[in-house]
């Protein structure tokens, strides 16, 4: 795609930026040999930030981002931190707040126990987790027995005290959220959620690129990385007996993108996850600033796939033109 748009792409990590010699060491695609070649290139005109380190706040990464900004080189799509910060910001928007499941920080046994008693079924999520990793579902079976279902693990039935001890050992040293579980609508007897990709286009405006339903297998999440399958979004909505249209979900997606970009101005693409409950209410689950594009290939939407790849390049060209102007 870069070649068709006369854009040279170089893939590089922050540690390979050499400001003294004004170059980066990274991979450039050689179409003749059909493989990526490691070489030195000039400092890029625009940086599209897809970096996913183990710790998003490492000094090297922060320093590199700041260095680009100080030199007036546009860098777009930075990470926006944890899920709870996003939740708190969106809670201030009266059009979005009704679509947010109740969420709290996991602070200790008392808070966990009271939320579990009030909501009966909860999801526990790492604040900075991704790809469905580390998610745990817990539900009350009676007053003292807790059903514990970790991602990729075996279901257990534990007494309340034992369930807390188990949870404490699994979440030690990590910031976790506790979120009220939504009773989801089903499609063909299976739970599904919706992933919508929103991106800035060639004029810098937010547009919906497309989306899909993600249908769970036997797990507790609908993430493609944990075994879910993809299906056309409109088809899943139409056949699951809910009065929700793709247009409604897309309108809410754009509202969320505009709201988040007010707090995180460098955002240029977001993967937004939604759940529809049995009454046809749309719930927003979370945002991902490092979205994949495989959903389009999985549902046979070639045009959507190409648009998803093209739009970041169009937006980069837009930023380069603004800087040159």
mmCIF file of N, CA, C and O in Angstrom, residues 85-167:
data_model
loop_
_atom_site.group_PDB
_atom_site.id
_atom_site.type_symbol
_atom_site.label_atom_id
_atom_site.label_comp_id
_atom_site.label_asym_id
_atom_site.label_seq_id
_atom_site.Cartn_x
_atom_site.Cartn_y
_atom_site.Cartn_z
ATOM 1 N N UNK A 85 -8.796 4.751 33.511
ATOM 2 C CA UNK A 85 -8.713 6.163 33.132
ATOM 3 C C UNK A 85 -9.644 6.485 31.972
ATOM 4 O O UNK A 85 -10.305 7.528 31.966
ATOM 5 N N UNK A 86 -9.713 5.586 31.001
ATOM 6 C CA UNK A 86 -10.628 5.763 29.866
ATOM 7 C C UNK A 86 -12.074 5.766 30.363
ATOM 8 O O UNK A 86 -12.887 6.609 29.973
ATOM 9 N N UNK A 87 -12.391 4.826 31.240
ATOM 10 C CA UNK A 87 -13.750 4.728 31.797
ATOM 11 C C UNK A 87 -14.138 6.026 32.503
ATOM 12 O O UNK A 87 -15.235 6.562 32.290
ATOM 13 N N UNK A 88 -13.258 6.552 33.337
ATOM 14 C CA UNK A 88 -13.577 7.760 34.103
ATOM 15 C C UNK A 88 -13.786 8.962 33.184
ATOM 16 O O UNK A 88 -14.653 9.800 33.430
ATOM 17 N N UNK A 89 -13.008 9.046 32.123
ATOM 18 C CA UNK A 89 -13.160 10.172 31.198
ATOM 19 C C UNK A 89 -14.472 10.069 30.418
ATOM 20 O O UNK A 89 -15.174 11.067 30.237
ATOM 21 N N UNK A 90 -14.805 8.884 29.970
ATOM 22 C CA UNK A 90 -16.037 8.721 29.207
ATOM 23 C C UNK A 90 -17.276 8.882 30.082
ATOM 24 O O UNK A 90 -18.349 9.247 29.597
ATOM 25 N N UNK A 91 -17.131 8.630 31.361
ATOM 26 C CA UNK A 91 -18.251 8.756 32.286
ATOM 27 C C UNK A 91 -18.748 10.200 32.357
ATOM 28 O O UNK A 91 -19.903 10.444 32.714
ATOM 29 N N UNK A 92 -17.902 11.151 31.977
ATOM 30 C CA UNK A 92 -18.284 12.564 32.014
ATOM 31 C C UNK A 92 -19.090 13.001 30.790
ATOM 32 O O UNK A 92 -19.576 14.128 30.746
ATOM 33 N N UNK A 93 -19.202 12.129 29.794
ATOM 34 C CA UNK A 93 -19.979 12.462 28.598
ATOM 35 C C UNK A 93 -21.393 11.917 28.768
ATOM 36 O O UNK A 93 -21.589 10.690 28.813
ATOM 37 N N UNK A 94 -22.404 12.772 28.850
ATOM 38 C CA UNK A 94 -23.766 12.295 29.127
ATOM 39 C C UNK A 94 -24.348 11.393 28.051
ATOM 40 O O UNK A 94 -25.275 10.623 28.327
ATOM 41 N N UNK A 95 -23.827 11.464 26.826
ATOM 42 C CA UNK A 95 -24.331 10.590 25.762
ATOM 43 C C UNK A 95 -23.678 9.210 25.795
ATOM 44 O O UNK A 95 -24.222 8.248 25.253
ATOM 45 N N UNK A 96 -22.509 9.105 26.440
ATOM 46 C CA UNK A 96 -21.774 7.842 26.479
ATOM 47 C C UNK A 96 -21.983 7.117 27.806
ATOM 48 O O UNK A 96 -22.051 5.883 27.847
ATOM 49 N N UNK A 97 -22.116 7.864 28.910
ATOM 50 C CA UNK A 97 -22.202 7.275 30.248
ATOM 51 C C UNK A 97 -23.248 6.162 30.372
ATOM 52 O O UNK A 97 -22.978 5.137 31.020
ATOM 53 N N UNK A 98 -24.449 6.296 29.775
ATOM 54 C CA UNK A 98 -25.440 5.214 29.910
ATOM 55 C C UNK A 98 -25.021 3.902 29.266
ATOM 56 O O UNK A 98 -25.644 2.866 29.515
ATOM 57 N N UNK A 99 -23.975 3.937 28.442
ATOM 58 C CA UNK A 99 -23.507 2.733 27.748
ATOM 59 C C UNK A 99 -22.313 2.078 28.447
ATOM 60 O O UNK A 99 -21.728 1.140 27.896
ATOM 61 N N UNK A 100 -21.968 2.551 29.648
ATOM 62 C CA UNK A 100 -20.798 2.033 30.356
ATOM 63 C C UNK A 100 -21.222 1.111 31.498
ATOM 64 O O UNK A 100 -21.954 1.543 32.397
ATOM 65 N N UNK A 101 -20.777 -0.143 31.508
ATOM 66 C CA UNK A 101 -21.069 -1.018 32.649
ATOM 67 C C UNK A 101 -20.397 -0.472 33.911
ATOM 68 O O UNK A 101 -19.304 0.099 33.841
ATOM 69 N N UNK A 102 -21.042 -0.637 35.051
ATOM 70 C CA UNK A 102 -20.455 -0.161 36.300
ATOM 71 C C UNK A 102 -19.094 -0.815 36.515
ATOM 72 O O UNK A 102 -18.951 -2.038 36.380
ATOM 73 N N UNK A 103 -18.124 0.000 36.852
ATOM 74 C CA UNK A 103 -16.737 -0.464 36.981
ATOM 75 C C UNK A 103 -16.091 0.199 38.190
ATOM 76 O O UNK A 103 -16.290 1.380 38.436
ATOM 77 N N UNK A 104 -15.308 -0.567 38.927
ATOM 78 C CA UNK A 104 -14.570 -0.043 40.072
ATOM 79 C C UNK A 104 -13.131 -0.566 40.021
ATOM 80 O O UNK A 104 -12.855 -1.589 39.387
ATOM 81 N N UNK A 105 -12.260 0.120 40.717
ATOM 82 C CA UNK A 105 -10.929 -0.440 40.941
ATOM 83 C C UNK A 105 -11.039 -1.530 41.999
ATOM 84 O O UNK A 105 -11.793 -1.391 42.965
ATOM 85 N N UNK A 106 -10.306 -2.607 41.814
ATOM 86 C CA UNK A 106 -10.261 -3.668 42.813
ATOM 87 C C UNK A 106 -9.316 -3.213 43.927
ATOM 88 O O UNK A 106 -8.105 -3.145 43.728
ATOM 89 N N UNK A 107 -9.890 -2.906 45.089
ATOM 90 C CA UNK A 107 -9.109 -2.302 46.176
ATOM 91 C C UNK A 107 -8.837 -3.248 47.342
ATOM 92 O O UNK A 107 -7.982 -3.000 48.161
ATOM 93 N N UNK A 108 -9.585 -4.320 47.452
ATOM 94 C CA UNK A 108 -9.383 -5.224 48.577
ATOM 95 C C UNK A 108 -10.555 -6.172 48.712
ATOM 96 O O UNK A 108 -11.518 -6.138 47.942
ATOM 97 N N UNK A 109 -10.489 -7.030 49.723
ATOM 98 C CA UNK A 109 -11.505 -8.067 49.888
ATOM 99 C C UNK A 109 -12.890 -7.484 50.123
ATOM 100 O O UNK A 109 -13.881 -7.983 49.576
ATOM 101 N N UNK A 110 -12.990 -6.421 50.919
ATOM 102 C CA UNK A 110 -14.297 -5.862 51.225
ATOM 103 C C UNK A 110 -14.982 -5.329 49.957
ATOM 104 O O UNK A 110 -16.163 -5.593 49.721
ATOM 105 N N UNK A 111 -14.228 -4.580 49.158
ATOM 106 C CA UNK A 111 -14.793 -4.048 47.926
ATOM 107 C C UNK A 111 -15.185 -5.149 46.957
ATOM 108 O O UNK A 111 -16.252 -5.101 46.325
ATOM 109 N N UNK A 112 -14.327 -6.160 46.821
ATOM 110 C CA UNK A 112 -14.633 -7.291 45.939
ATOM 111 C C UNK A 112 -15.888 -8.013 46.401
ATOM 112 O O UNK A 112 -16.788 -8.302 45.596
ATOM 113 N N UNK A 113 -15.973 -8.281 47.697
ATOM 114 C CA UNK A 113 -17.102 -9.027 48.244
ATOM 115 C C UNK A 113 -18.419 -8.265 48.089
ATOM 116 O O UNK A 113 -19.450 -8.848 47.731
ATOM 117 N N UNK A 114 -18.374 -6.958 48.324
ATOM 118 C CA UNK A 114 -19.608 -6.168 48.224
ATOM 119 C C UNK A 114 -20.092 -6.066 46.776
ATOM 120 O O UNK A 114 -21.292 -6.138 46.504
ATOM 121 N N UNK A 115 -19.146 -5.904 45.833
ATOM 122 C CA UNK A 115 -19.546 -5.832 44.419
ATOM 123 C C UNK A 115 -20.083 -7.184 43.943
ATOM 124 O O UNK A 115 -21.043 -7.243 43.184
ATOM 125 N N UNK A 116 -19.461 -8.255 44.372
ATOM 126 C CA UNK A 116 -19.918 -9.588 43.975
ATOM 127 C C UNK A 116 -21.323 -9.854 44.531
ATOM 128 O O UNK A 116 -22.182 -10.403 43.840
ATOM 129 N N UNK A 117 -21.555 -9.419 45.774
ATOM 130 C CA UNK A 117 -22.880 -9.607 46.387
ATOM 131 C C UNK A 117 -23.935 -8.774 45.667
ATOM 132 O O UNK A 117 -25.062 -9.223 45.452
ATOM 133 N N UNK A 118 -23.571 -7.553 45.271
ATOM 134 C CA UNK A 118 -24.534 -6.651 44.632
ATOM 135 C C UNK A 118 -24.810 -7.040 43.187
ATOM 136 O O UNK A 118 -25.956 -6.958 42.720
ATOM 137 N N UNK A 119 -23.767 -7.464 42.448
ATOM 138 C CA UNK A 119 -23.911 -7.703 41.015
ATOM 139 C C UNK A 119 -24.089 -9.176 40.652
ATOM 140 O O UNK A 119 -24.464 -9.486 39.524
ATOM 141 N N UNK A 120 -23.734 -10.077 41.583
ATOM 142 C CA UNK A 120 -23.866 -11.522 41.405
ATOM 143 C C UNK A 120 -22.890 -12.137 40.403
ATOM 144 O O UNK A 120 -22.413 -13.242 40.606
ATOM 145 N N UNK A 121 -22.588 -11.422 39.355
ATOM 146 C CA UNK A 121 -21.596 -11.903 38.382
ATOM 147 C C UNK A 121 -20.730 -10.731 37.965
ATOM 148 O O UNK A 121 -21.243 -9.652 37.657
ATOM 149 N N UNK A 122 -19.397 -10.929 37.959
ATOM 150 C CA UNK A 122 -18.472 -9.838 37.653
ATOM 151 C C UNK A 122 -17.358 -10.344 36.747
ATOM 152 O O UNK A 122 -17.075 -11.545 36.672
ATOM 153 N N UNK A 123 -16.743 -9.383 36.053
ATOM 154 C CA UNK A 123 -15.501 -9.640 35.328
ATOM 155 C C UNK A 123 -14.383 -8.869 36.017
ATOM 156 O O UNK A 123 -14.570 -7.707 36.401
ATOM 157 N N UNK A 124 -13.254 -9.504 36.178
ATOM 158 C CA UNK A 124 -12.067 -8.852 36.723
ATOM 159 C C UNK A 124 -11.036 -8.768 35.609
ATOM 160 O O UNK A 124 -10.723 -9.775 34.971
ATOM 161 N N UNK A 125 -10.552 -7.543 35.369
ATOM 162 C CA UNK A 125 -9.685 -7.301 34.223
ATOM 163 C C UNK A 125 -8.439 -6.533 34.649
ATOM 164 O O UNK A 125 -8.535 -5.580 35.423
ATOM 165 N N UNK A 126 -7.266 -6.894 34.114
ATOM 166 C CA UNK A 126 -6.071 -6.071 34.374
ATOM 167 C C UNK A 126 -6.236 -4.700 33.727
ATOM 168 O O UNK A 126 -6.701 -4.602 32.583
ATOM 169 N N UNK A 127 -5.869 -3.660 34.446
ATOM 170 C CA UNK A 127 -6.074 -2.297 33.957
ATOM 171 C C UNK A 127 -5.344 -2.055 32.644
ATOM 172 O O UNK A 127 -5.821 -1.314 31.791
ATOM 173 N N UNK A 128 -4.188 -2.669 32.463
ATOM 174 C CA UNK A 128 -3.409 -2.472 31.243
ATOM 175 C C UNK A 128 -3.280 -3.755 30.431
ATOM 176 O O UNK A 128 -2.332 -3.925 29.680
ATOM 177 N N UNK A 129 -4.253 -4.636 30.567
ATOM 178 C CA UNK A 129 -4.218 -5.890 29.824
ATOM 179 C C UNK A 129 -4.666 -5.725 28.391
ATOM 180 O O UNK A 129 -5.245 -4.714 28.006
ATOM 181 N N UNK A 130 -4.389 -6.739 27.587
ATOM 182 C CA UNK A 130 -4.813 -6.747 26.188
ATOM 183 C C UNK A 130 -4.963 -8.192 25.728
ATOM 184 O O UNK A 130 -4.501 -9.137 26.388
ATOM 185 N N UNK A 131 -5.630 -8.370 24.587
ATOM 186 C CA UNK A 131 -5.798 -9.674 23.947
ATOM 187 C C UNK A 131 -6.536 -10.679 24.829
ATOM 188 O O UNK A 131 -6.373 -11.899 24.668
ATOM 189 N N UNK A 132 -7.318 -10.183 25.782
ATOM 190 C CA UNK A 132 -8.108 -11.067 26.631
ATOM 191 C C UNK A 132 -7.329 -11.751 27.734
ATOM 192 O O UNK A 132 -7.878 -12.564 28.479
ATOM 193 N N UNK A 133 -6.044 -11.416 27.875
ATOM 194 C CA UNK A 133 -5.204 -12.087 28.873
ATOM 195 C C UNK A 133 -5.512 -11.587 30.283
ATOM 196 O O UNK A 133 -5.712 -10.404 30.503
ATOM 197 N N UNK A 134 -5.525 -12.505 31.221
ATOM 198 C CA UNK A 134 -5.670 -12.147 32.627
ATOM 199 C C UNK A 134 -7.092 -11.879 33.086
ATOM 200 O O UNK A 134 -7.320 -11.537 34.248
ATOM 201 N N UNK A 135 -8.090 -12.045 32.204
ATOM 202 C CA UNK A 135 -9.480 -11.770 32.576
ATOM 203 C C UNK A 135 -10.055 -12.961 33.351
ATOM 204 O O UNK A 135 -9.804 -14.123 33.019
ATOM 205 N N UNK A 136 -10.822 -12.650 34.383
ATOM 206 C CA UNK A 136 -11.427 -13.666 35.245
ATOM 207 C C UNK A 136 -12.912 -13.345 35.394
ATOM 208 O O UNK A 136 -13.271 -12.191 35.619
ATOM 209 N N UNK A 137 -13.743 -14.357 35.262
ATOM 210 C CA UNK A 137 -15.172 -14.188 35.540
ATOM 211 C C UNK A 137 -15.509 -14.900 36.847
ATOM 212 O O UNK A 137 -15.084 -16.035 37.062
ATOM 213 N N UNK A 138 -16.251 -14.200 37.699
ATOM 214 C CA UNK A 138 -16.689 -14.790 38.965
ATOM 215 C C UNK A 138 -18.183 -14.577 39.130
ATOM 216 O O UNK A 138 -18.699 -13.507 38.801
ATOM 217 N N UNK A 139 -18.857 -15.579 39.637
ATOM 218 C CA UNK A 139 -20.290 -15.456 39.882
ATOM 219 C C UNK A 139 -20.666 -16.206 41.150
ATOM 220 O O UNK A 139 -20.016 -17.201 41.517
ATOM 221 N N UNK A 140 -21.694 -15.708 41.829
ATOM 222 C CA UNK A 140 -22.165 -16.348 43.049
ATOM 223 C C UNK A 140 -23.087 -17.505 42.713
ATOM 224 O O UNK A 140 -23.984 -17.389 41.879
ATOM 225 N N UNK A 141 -22.859 -18.639 43.369
ATOM 226 C CA UNK A 141 -23.760 -19.784 43.281
ATOM 227 C C UNK A 141 -24.238 -20.026 44.710
ATOM 228 O O UNK A 141 -23.554 -20.684 45.490
ATOM 229 N N UNK A 142 -25.372 -19.439 45.064
ATOM 230 C CA UNK A 142 -25.754 -19.412 46.469
ATOM 231 C C UNK A 142 -25.120 -18.206 47.126
ATOM 232 O O UNK A 142 -24.724 -17.249 46.460
ATOM 233 N N UNK A 143 -24.993 -18.224 48.437
ATOM 234 C CA UNK A 143 -24.452 -17.065 49.145
ATOM 235 C C UNK A 143 -22.967 -17.187 49.441
ATOM 236 O O UNK A 143 -22.274 -16.195 49.587
ATOM 237 N N UNK A 144 -22.438 -18.378 49.512
ATOM 238 C CA UNK A 144 -21.044 -18.556 49.920
ATOM 239 C C UNK A 144 -20.168 -19.212 48.866
ATOM 240 O O UNK A 144 -18.953 -19.139 48.943
ATOM 241 N N UNK A 145 -20.760 -19.842 47.877
ATOM 242 C CA UNK A 145 -19.953 -20.503 46.846
ATOM 243 C C UNK A 145 -19.763 -19.574 45.659
ATOM 244 O O UNK A 145 -20.708 -18.937 45.202
ATOM 245 N N UNK A 146 -18.532 -19.504 45.160
ATOM 246 C CA UNK A 146 -18.182 -18.638 44.040
ATOM 247 C C UNK A 146 -17.676 -19.500 42.886
ATOM 248 O O UNK A 146 -16.807 -20.359 43.074
ATOM 249 N N UNK A 147 -18.237 -19.258 41.709
ATOM 250 C CA UNK A 147 -17.754 -19.934 40.498
ATOM 251 C C UNK A 147 -16.647 -19.072 39.909
ATOM 252 O O UNK A 147 -16.859 -17.898 39.589
ATOM 253 N N UNK A 148 -15.453 -19.621 39.780
ATOM 254 C CA UNK A 148 -14.272 -18.896 39.307
ATOM 255 C C UNK A 148 -13.891 -19.428 37.932
ATOM 256 O O UNK A 148 -13.656 -20.630 37.771
ATOM 257 N N UNK A 149 -13.822 -18.518 36.936
ATOM 258 C CA UNK A 149 -13.517 -18.931 35.560
ATOM 259 C C UNK A 149 -12.443 -18.018 34.979
ATOM 260 O O UNK A 149 -12.744 -16.940 34.473
ATOM 261 N N UNK A 150 -11.178 -18.423 35.040
ATOM 262 C CA UNK A 150 -10.109 -17.612 34.441
ATOM 263 C C UNK A 150 -9.971 -17.881 32.950
ATOM 264 O O UNK A 150 -10.310 -18.972 32.474
ATOM 265 N N UNK A 151 -9.497 -16.890 32.202
ATOM 266 C CA UNK A 151 -9.230 -17.089 30.777
ATOM 267 C C UNK A 151 -8.226 -18.220 30.597
ATOM 268 O O UNK A 151 -7.146 -18.217 31.187
ATOM 269 N N UNK A 152 -8.601 -19.194 29.792
ATOM 270 C CA UNK A 152 -7.687 -20.292 29.495
ATOM 271 C C UNK A 152 -7.494 -21.281 30.623
ATOM 272 O O UNK A 152 -6.634 -22.159 30.525
ATOM 273 N N UNK A 153 -8.288 -21.163 31.698
ATOM 274 C CA UNK A 153 -8.134 -22.060 32.837
ATOM 275 C C UNK A 153 -9.384 -22.869 33.112
ATOM 276 O O UNK A 153 -10.390 -22.761 32.409
ATOM 277 N N UNK A 154 -9.314 -23.672 34.147
ATOM 278 C CA UNK A 154 -10.422 -24.538 34.514
ATOM 279 C C UNK A 154 -11.400 -23.827 35.444
ATOM 280 O O UNK A 154 -11.001 -23.037 36.299
ATOM 281 N N UNK A 155 -12.676 -24.101 35.262
ATOM 282 C CA UNK A 155 -13.688 -23.571 36.173
ATOM 283 C C UNK A 155 -13.527 -24.224 37.547
ATOM 284 O O UNK A 155 -13.278 -25.430 37.648
ATOM 285 N N UNK A 156 -13.653 -23.390 38.598
ATOM 286 C CA UNK A 156 -13.552 -23.887 39.964
ATOM 287 C C UNK A 156 -14.748 -23.403 40.772
ATOM 288 O O UNK A 156 -15.300 -22.335 40.517
ATOM 289 N N UNK A 157 -15.115 -24.189 41.790
ATOM 290 C CA UNK A 157 -16.161 -23.798 42.737
ATOM 291 C C UNK A 157 -15.503 -23.674 44.104
ATOM 292 O O UNK A 157 -15.028 -24.672 44.668
ATOM 293 N N UNK A 158 -15.437 -22.453 44.606
ATOM 294 C CA UNK A 158 -14.718 -22.178 45.846
ATOM 295 C C UNK A 158 -15.608 -21.445 46.839
ATOM 296 O O UNK A 158 -16.502 -20.689 46.441
ATOM 297 N N UNK A 159 -15.347 -21.658 48.109
ATOM 298 C CA UNK A 159 -15.991 -20.851 49.128
ATOM 299 C C UNK A 159 -15.484 -19.419 48.995
ATOM 300 O O UNK A 159 -14.405 -19.171 48.451
ATOM 301 N N UNK A 160 -16.273 -18.482 49.509
ATOM 302 C CA UNK A 160 -15.965 -17.068 49.273
ATOM 303 C C UNK A 160 -14.559 -16.701 49.742
ATOM 304 O O UNK A 160 -13.813 -16.027 49.017
ATOM 305 N N UNK A 161 -14.163 -17.118 50.938
ATOM 306 C CA UNK A 161 -12.828 -16.791 51.457
ATOM 307 C C UNK A 161 -11.739 -17.394 50.579
ATOM 308 O O UNK A 161 -10.725 -16.751 50.279
ATOM 309 N N UNK A 162 -11.959 -18.628 50.149
ATOM 310 C CA UNK A 162 -10.971 -19.295 49.295
ATOM 311 C C UNK A 162 -10.896 -18.614 47.930
ATOM 312 O O UNK A 162 -9.808 -18.494 47.340
ATOM 313 N N UNK A 163 -12.038 -18.148 47.437
ATOM 314 C CA UNK A 163 -12.058 -17.458 46.145
ATOM 315 C C UNK A 163 -11.264 -16.159 46.220
ATOM 316 O O UNK A 163 -10.536 -15.802 45.282
ATOM 317 N N UNK A 164 -11.388 -15.437 47.332
ATOM 318 C CA UNK A 164 -10.605 -14.204 47.481
ATOM 319 C C UNK A 164 -9.115 -14.501 47.553
ATOM 320 O O UNK A 164 -8.316 -13.806 46.947
ATOM 321 N N UNK A 165 -8.742 -15.538 48.301
ATOM 322 C CA UNK A 165 -7.322 -15.889 48.388
ATOM 323 C C UNK A 165 -6.774 -16.263 47.016
ATOM 324 O O UNK A 165 -5.663 -15.868 46.645
ATOM 325 N N UNK A 166 -7.561 -17.005 46.255
ATOM 326 C CA UNK A 166 -7.148 -17.372 44.897
ATOM 327 C C UNK A 166 -6.972 -16.122 44.047
ATOM 328 O O UNK A 166 -5.975 -15.975 43.325
ATOM 329 N N UNK A 167 -7.948 -15.209 44.107
ATOM 330 C CA UNK A 167 -7.893 -13.983 43.307
ATOM 331 C C UNK A 167 -6.698 -13.125 43.710
ATOM 332 O O UNK A 167 -5.994 -12.576 42.848
#
